[in-house]
């Protein structure tokens, strides 16, 4: 089956471009620029050189022996995106987009960030190429990801707090879009997830697909067969689509794990495919989103800032409707338990986002046969979450 | 002929230019909103733009963002806005254009929205986040209900796109004066005049200029080259400053815009 969007950036009925008219020309310019480098060997060589020598790829596919033995079921492999430079998968996309921005002659880079990982990765590539960098971040996220705010500033980026709405990722994206629409001539918007208007969902997925391509090669080398199950957390959906995409035409089961938050009540979670989620348009794209009966976007909650978002990338909406990927959710409590288990059994402290994937793996692995193979995307490391964990522990 | 077209024809034949104020429905509350738009009609507004509040107004600056938020905190729904319009229509013939983001309308149902808009006597609808490429389906169902889907153009719009947009545009064309979000600015950019000039090659429809216009000088300037001037954030800011006394605040602010009206502009 073909999982490419059409020329307007639609996967089935999802995607497209729902933006102010001012942004059409810059999005066209971006699309043209991206399609020109997509299959350009020079660009790809430069991209891969940086992935190897700067990011430290390929990231290991690590067999989690003690976790596997503890659970007594499927063999669990961890795709170690947490070992990338800057500590998460976000850097893959940033390397790709910064090279594109340079080719397009843009000198000023803006980005949004939730957990701060995309902000840090953007600040990093801007430092690498000596470009001006402004990162928008909700003030609630600045509070809970203080360490990343400090890292961004160390890297020379300006972090602008956003005080509207729930003061999280969604509000940061609104503000970044407002900046872009105002400074279109000079500015490149380096969007961090597989969302937003076309071509972002396509471009981000392409750059992140290095995760799945490597994992596929690595598992074939280690096990001489494809895995049975892939598990990844889904906020906007870039780490998961990056892992899933190269396996879409294989007989591999895929599970995306959304943030179940505190409860299934609207406003208390960020699981777009749960009750309360329905099709709509937000921030440039048509997809599933959390909204009230009057079409106002709902507030969301998750213990992990990176999953705390009301919508989901359009390709995920398509894969959901096509029944190609299963979407489930894990609660804050389950994610925290996953965080603890992985830390104690493997000596790996996962990001709270990735802990959702770990938690689901822990839930299902015992029921899968010992011969089955599971790959869990460990999209980031948990250093940034230590403050949150300490706060929760002391309450 | 639509109510909007009729209004602009009358303006043209009498050699006048138009004044189009914008307010957010439900700010500070729905009854006051009704009084405000009736006041605007009384002051000589040629078309009134009524904003549907949205939780995530990405094309708006802080003034209209806050106004949307106040309205939503007061519980305003899309149905309330339609009812407000209907109330207005029973007392005034001034054309009304709803100004909305797409999502509340998708949730309401496009067909149902079309019917309700027609029933309420609303003349046009403008979506901030629906570009020409995505508008075809909407445009079709709105034409059925004799509603003008108002198109936006911007300084970044290429000539090729201007051609396509103008070919299907109805009512009037909303020219965004500059790259940016809504909000008052000290001066209007040259970009607006250049944009209007470029568009004239593609359409005979009236062109209204909005974004950043807040003084009588700016209105006079826009009137030199365009058919109407749109004032939004500055009026919304007047409401914000005196929510308890919003109608009077709007009245006295809009009167500061009046001098150009006297110069062959609006007669009230």
mmCIF file of N, CA and C in Angstrom, chain B residues 72-145:
data_model
loop_
_atom_site.group_PDB
_atom_site.id
_atom_site.type_symbol
_atom_site.label_atom_id
_atom_site.label_comp_id
_atom_site.label_asym_id
_atom_site.label_seq_id
_atom_site.Cartn_x
_atom_site.Cartn_y
_atom_site.Cartn_z
ATOM 1 N N UNK B 72 -15.343 33.555 25.203
ATOM 2 C CA UNK B 72 -15.492 32.125 25.502
ATOM 3 C C UNK B 72 -15.692 31.892 26.993
ATOM 4 N N UNK B 73 -15.009 32.691 27.802
ATOM 5 C CA UNK B 73 -15.189 32.555 29.255
ATOM 6 C C UNK B 73 -16.622 32.896 29.649
ATOM 7 N N UNK B 74 -17.248 33.773 28.870
ATOM 8 C CA UNK B 74 -18.653 34.100 29.107
ATOM 9 C C UNK B 74 -19.589 33.044 28.553
ATOM 10 N N UNK B 75 -19.028 32.009 27.901
ATOM 11 C CA UNK B 75 -19.837 30.890 27.430
ATOM 12 C C UNK B 75 -20.403 31.040 26.028
ATOM 13 N N UNK B 76 -19.913 31.995 25.251
ATOM 14 C CA UNK B 76 -20.443 32.214 23.901
ATOM 15 C C UNK B 76 -20.242 30.976 23.016
ATOM 16 N N UNK B 77 -21.315 30.564 22.343
ATOM 17 C CA UNK B 77 -21.219 29.455 21.383
ATOM 18 C C UNK B 77 -21.510 29.998 19.982
ATOM 19 N N UNK B 78 -21.243 29.177 18.982
ATOM 20 C CA UNK B 78 -21.525 29.588 17.609
ATOM 21 C C UNK B 78 -23.022 29.875 17.435
ATOM 22 N N UNK B 79 -23.855 29.045 18.080
ATOM 23 C CA UNK B 79 -25.305 29.281 17.998
ATOM 24 C C UNK B 79 -25.670 30.657 18.576
ATOM 25 N N UNK B 80 -24.995 31.022 19.658
ATOM 26 C CA UNK B 80 -25.238 32.350 20.251
ATOM 27 C C UNK B 80 -24.918 33.461 19.252
ATOM 28 N N UNK B 81 -23.819 33.285 18.519
ATOM 29 C CA UNK B 81 -23.410 34.300 17.555
ATOM 30 C C UNK B 81 -24.456 34.408 16.442
ATOM 31 N N UNK B 82 -24.964 33.251 16.016
ATOM 32 C CA UNK B 82 -26.001 33.251 14.976
ATOM 33 C C UNK B 82 -27.270 33.946 15.489
ATOM 34 N N UNK B 83 -27.616 33.682 16.730
ATOM 35 C CA UNK B 83 -28.801 34.331 17.316
ATOM 36 C C UNK B 83 -28.606 35.842 17.422
ATOM 37 N N UNK B 84 -27.393 36.216 17.791
ATOM 38 C CA UNK B 84 -27.061 37.638 17.881
ATOM 39 C C UNK B 84 -27.245 38.316 16.517
ATOM 40 N N UNK B 85 -26.763 37.632 15.484
ATOM 41 C CA UNK B 85 -26.885 38.178 14.133
ATOM 42 C C UNK B 85 -28.355 38.328 13.743
ATOM 43 N N UNK B 86 -29.124 37.329 14.094
ATOM 44 C CA UNK B 86 -30.550 37.334 13.754
ATOM 45 C C UNK B 86 -31.260 38.526 14.428
ATOM 46 N N UNK B 87 -30.922 38.729 15.697
ATOM 47 C CA UNK B 87 -31.461 39.871 16.439
ATOM 48 C C UNK B 87 -31.113 41.193 15.774
ATOM 49 N N UNK B 88 -29.849 41.268 15.370
ATOM 50 C CA UNK B 88 -29.381 42.483 14.698
ATOM 51 C C UNK B 88 -30.158 42.693 13.406
ATOM 52 N N UNK B 89 -30.312 41.595 12.655
ATOM 53 C CA UNK B 89 -30.959 41.704 11.347
ATOM 54 C C UNK B 89 -32.407 42.185 11.460
ATOM 55 N N UNK B 90 -33.057 41.858 12.559
ATOM 56 C CA UNK B 90 -34.447 42.297 12.708
ATOM 57 C C UNK B 90 -34.519 43.813 12.938
ATOM 58 N N UNK B 91 -33.363 44.429 13.196
ATOM 59 C CA UNK B 91 -33.369 45.875 13.475
ATOM 60 C C UNK B 91 -32.522 46.698 12.521
ATOM 61 N N UNK B 92 -31.735 46.032 11.663
ATOM 62 C CA UNK B 92 -30.846 46.795 10.786
ATOM 63 C C UNK B 92 -30.643 46.046 9.475
ATOM 64 N N UNK B 93 -30.418 46.796 8.412
ATOM 65 C CA UNK B 93 -30.173 46.161 7.111
ATOM 66 C C UNK B 93 -28.697 46.171 6.741
ATOM 67 N N UNK B 94 -27.840 46.701 7.613
ATOM 68 C CA UNK B 94 -26.399 46.762 7.301
ATOM 69 C C UNK B 94 -25.861 45.338 7.108
ATOM 70 N N UNK B 95 -25.132 45.073 6.017
ATOM 71 C CA UNK B 95 -24.616 43.721 5.774
ATOM 72 C C UNK B 95 -23.708 43.233 6.905
ATOM 73 N N UNK B 96 -23.862 41.958 7.198
ATOM 74 C CA UNK B 96 -23.072 41.332 8.262
ATOM 75 C C UNK B 96 -22.196 40.237 7.659
ATOM 76 N N UNK B 97 -20.939 40.230 8.079
ATOM 77 C CA UNK B 97 -20.035 39.155 7.668
ATOM 78 C C UNK B 97 -19.527 38.469 8.927
ATOM 79 N N UNK B 98 -19.691 37.139 8.966
ATOM 80 C CA UNK B 98 -19.127 36.383 10.095
ATOM 81 C C UNK B 98 -17.666 36.104 9.800
ATOM 82 N N UNK B 99 -16.850 36.279 10.814
ATOM 83 C CA UNK B 99 -15.410 36.126 10.688
ATOM 84 C C UNK B 99 -15.041 34.984 11.623
ATOM 85 N N UNK B 100 -14.623 33.843 11.074
ATOM 86 C CA UNK B 100 -14.436 32.674 11.942
ATOM 87 C C UNK B 100 -13.228 31.839 11.547
ATOM 88 N N UNK B 101 -12.733 31.087 12.500
ATOM 89 C CA UNK B 101 -11.817 29.989 12.191
ATOM 90 C C UNK B 101 -12.676 28.806 11.794
ATOM 91 N N UNK B 102 -12.083 27.878 11.075
ATOM 92 C CA UNK B 102 -12.884 26.806 10.493
ATOM 93 C C UNK B 102 -13.451 25.823 11.518
ATOM 94 N N UNK B 103 -12.661 25.499 12.554
ATOM 95 C CA UNK B 103 -13.067 24.355 13.385
ATOM 96 C C UNK B 103 -14.453 24.455 14.025
ATOM 97 N N UNK B 104 -14.823 25.591 14.607
ATOM 98 C CA UNK B 104 -16.170 25.648 15.196
ATOM 99 C C UNK B 104 -17.270 25.365 14.164
ATOM 100 N N UNK B 105 -17.030 25.767 12.924
ATOM 101 C CA UNK B 105 -18.028 25.551 11.874
ATOM 102 C C UNK B 105 -18.050 24.082 11.445
ATOM 103 N N UNK B 106 -16.885 23.455 11.378
ATOM 104 C CA UNK B 106 -16.839 22.019 11.058
ATOM 105 C C UNK B 106 -17.604 21.234 12.115
ATOM 106 N N UNK B 107 -17.400 21.611 13.366
ATOM 107 C CA UNK B 107 -18.043 20.917 14.468
ATOM 108 C C UNK B 107 -19.562 21.108 14.409
ATOM 109 N N UNK B 108 -19.977 22.306 14.056
ATOM 110 C CA UNK B 108 -21.395 22.660 13.944
ATOM 111 C C UNK B 108 -22.033 21.905 12.780
ATOM 112 N N UNK B 109 -21.222 21.643 11.741
ATOM 113 C CA UNK B 109 -21.730 21.028 10.519
ATOM 114 C C UNK B 109 -21.861 22.083 9.436
ATOM 115 N N UNK B 110 -21.159 21.889 8.326
ATOM 116 C CA UNK B 110 -21.112 22.917 7.286
ATOM 117 C C UNK B 110 -22.501 23.193 6.698
ATOM 118 N N UNK B 111 -23.246 22.130 6.439
ATOM 119 C CA UNK B 111 -24.586 22.307 5.849
ATOM 120 C C UNK B 111 -25.522 23.057 6.808
ATOM 121 N N UNK B 112 -25.503 22.580 8.029
ATOM 122 C CA UNK B 112 -26.358 23.198 9.048
ATOM 123 C C UNK B 112 -25.963 24.660 9.238
ATOM 124 N N UNK B 113 -24.680 24.916 9.216
ATOM 125 C CA UNK B 113 -24.179 26.282 9.357
ATOM 126 C C UNK B 113 -24.716 27.157 8.226
ATOM 127 N N UNK B 114 -24.631 26.638 6.999
ATOM 128 C CA UNK B 114 -25.125 27.380 5.843
ATOM 129 C C UNK B 114 -26.589 27.761 6.016
ATOM 130 N N UNK B 115 -27.378 26.776 6.428
ATOM 131 C CA UNK B 115 -28.814 27.042 6.631
ATOM 132 C C UNK B 115 -29.043 28.110 7.701
ATOM 133 N N UNK B 116 -28.325 27.939 8.812
ATOM 134 C CA UNK B 116 -28.527 28.852 9.951
ATOM 135 C C UNK B 116 -28.053 30.263 9.619
ATOM 136 N N UNK B 117 -26.960 30.344 8.878
ATOM 137 C CA UNK B 117 -26.432 31.650 8.496
ATOM 138 C C UNK B 117 -27.446 32.371 7.615
ATOM 139 N N UNK B 118 -28.018 31.624 6.699
ATOM 140 C CA UNK B 118 -29.030 32.217 5.818
ATOM 141 C C UNK B 118 -30.254 32.670 6.632
ATOM 142 N N UNK B 119 -30.689 31.786 7.531
ATOM 143 C CA UNK B 119 -31.850 32.111 8.371
ATOM 144 C C UNK B 119 -31.607 33.365 9.204
ATOM 145 N N UNK B 120 -30.365 33.513 9.667
ATOM 146 C CA UNK B 120 -30.038 34.648 10.532
ATOM 147 C C UNK B 120 -29.901 35.946 9.737
ATOM 148 N N UNK B 121 -29.901 35.835 8.417
ATOM 149 C CA UNK B 121 -29.768 37.034 7.594
ATOM 150 C C UNK B 121 -28.338 37.542 7.520
ATOM 151 N N UNK B 122 -27.382 36.631 7.690
ATOM 152 C CA UNK B 122 -25.967 36.993 7.554
ATOM 153 C C UNK B 122 -25.621 36.950 6.064
ATOM 154 N N UNK B 123 -24.811 37.911 5.631
ATOM 155 C CA UNK B 123 -24.589 38.066 4.192
ATOM 156 C C UNK B 123 -23.328 37.385 3.679
ATOM 157 N N UNK B 124 -22.345 37.288 4.534
ATOM 158 C CA UNK B 124 -21.093 36.691 4.096
ATOM 159 C C UNK B 124 -20.381 36.016 5.239
ATOM 160 N N UNK B 125 -19.464 35.119 4.858
ATOM 161 C CA UNK B 125 -18.655 34.419 5.852
ATOM 162 C C UNK B 125 -17.208 34.466 5.398
ATOM 163 N N UNK B 126 -16.330 34.692 6.352
ATOM 164 C CA UNK B 126 -14.901 34.737 6.040
ATOM 165 C C UNK B 126 -14.170 33.814 7.009
ATOM 166 N N UNK B 127 -13.355 32.922 6.466
ATOM 167 C CA UNK B 127 -12.568 32.029 7.320
ATOM 168 C C UNK B 127 -11.104 32.444 7.294
ATOM 169 N N UNK B 128 -10.570 32.684 8.481
ATOM 170 C CA UNK B 128 -9.186 33.087 8.623
ATOM 171 C C UNK B 128 -8.217 32.020 8.134
ATOM 172 N N UNK B 129 -8.582 30.760 8.347
ATOM 173 C CA UNK B 129 -7.629 29.684 8.075
ATOM 174 C C UNK B 129 -8.082 28.761 6.949
ATOM 175 N N UNK B 130 -8.890 29.287 6.050
ATOM 176 C CA UNK B 130 -9.256 28.498 4.876
ATOM 177 C C UNK B 130 -8.764 29.229 3.641
ATOM 178 N N UNK B 131 -7.783 28.660 2.983
ATOM 179 C CA UNK B 131 -7.256 29.286 1.774
ATOM 180 C C UNK B 131 -8.014 28.756 0.567
ATOM 181 N N UNK B 132 -7.824 29.404 -0.548
ATOM 182 C CA UNK B 132 -8.586 29.103 -1.755
ATOM 183 C C UNK B 132 -8.567 27.604 -2.067
ATOM 184 N N UNK B 133 -7.396 26.974 -1.920
ATOM 185 C CA UNK B 133 -7.256 25.562 -2.254
ATOM 186 C C UNK B 133 -8.214 24.673 -1.469
ATOM 187 N N UNK B 134 -8.560 25.088 -0.258
ATOM 188 C CA UNK B 134 -9.408 24.258 0.598
ATOM 189 C C UNK B 134 -10.859 24.735 0.569
ATOM 190 N N UNK B 135 -11.107 25.852 -0.108
ATOM 191 C CA UNK B 135 -12.405 26.515 0.030
ATOM 192 C C UNK B 135 -13.471 26.001 -0.923
ATOM 193 N N UNK B 136 -13.053 25.272 -1.958
ATOM 194 C CA UNK B 136 -13.980 24.904 -3.024
ATOM 195 C C UNK B 136 -15.259 24.261 -2.484
ATOM 196 N N UNK B 137 -15.087 23.280 -1.619
ATOM 197 C CA UNK B 137 -16.254 22.547 -1.107
ATOM 198 C C UNK B 137 -17.174 23.482 -0.315
ATOM 199 N N UNK B 138 -16.577 24.318 0.529
ATOM 200 C CA UNK B 138 -17.368 25.240 1.343
ATOM 201 C C UNK B 138 -18.110 26.229 0.463
ATOM 202 N N UNK B 139 -17.374 26.762 -0.495
ATOM 203 C CA UNK B 139 -17.910 27.793 -1.366
ATOM 204 C C UNK B 139 -19.171 27.299 -2.061
ATOM 205 N N UNK B 140 -19.124 26.035 -2.483
ATOM 206 C CA UNK B 140 -20.237 25.444 -3.199
ATOM 207 C C UNK B 140 -21.482 25.398 -2.311
ATOM 208 N N UNK B 141 -21.296 24.895 -1.093
ATOM 209 C CA UNK B 141 -22.497 24.771 -0.260
ATOM 210 C C UNK B 141 -22.978 26.137 0.224
ATOM 211 N N UNK B 142 -22.083 27.120 0.335
ATOM 212 C CA UNK B 142 -22.526 28.443 0.770
ATOM 213 C C UNK B 142 -23.256 29.180 -0.349
ATOM 214 N N UNK B 143 -22.812 28.984 -1.581
ATOM 215 C CA UNK B 143 -23.464 29.645 -2.707
ATOM 216 C C UNK B 143 -24.930 29.219 -2.761
ATOM 217 N N UNK B 144 -25.153 27.946 -2.415
ATOM 218 C CA UNK B 144 -26.501 27.400 -2.387
ATOM 219 C C UNK B 144 -27.398 28.209 -1.436
ATOM 220 N N UNK B 145 -26.789 28.698 -0.359
ATOM 221 C CA UNK B 145 -27.565 29.470 0.622
ATOM 222 C C UNK B 145 -27.413 30.973 0.417
#
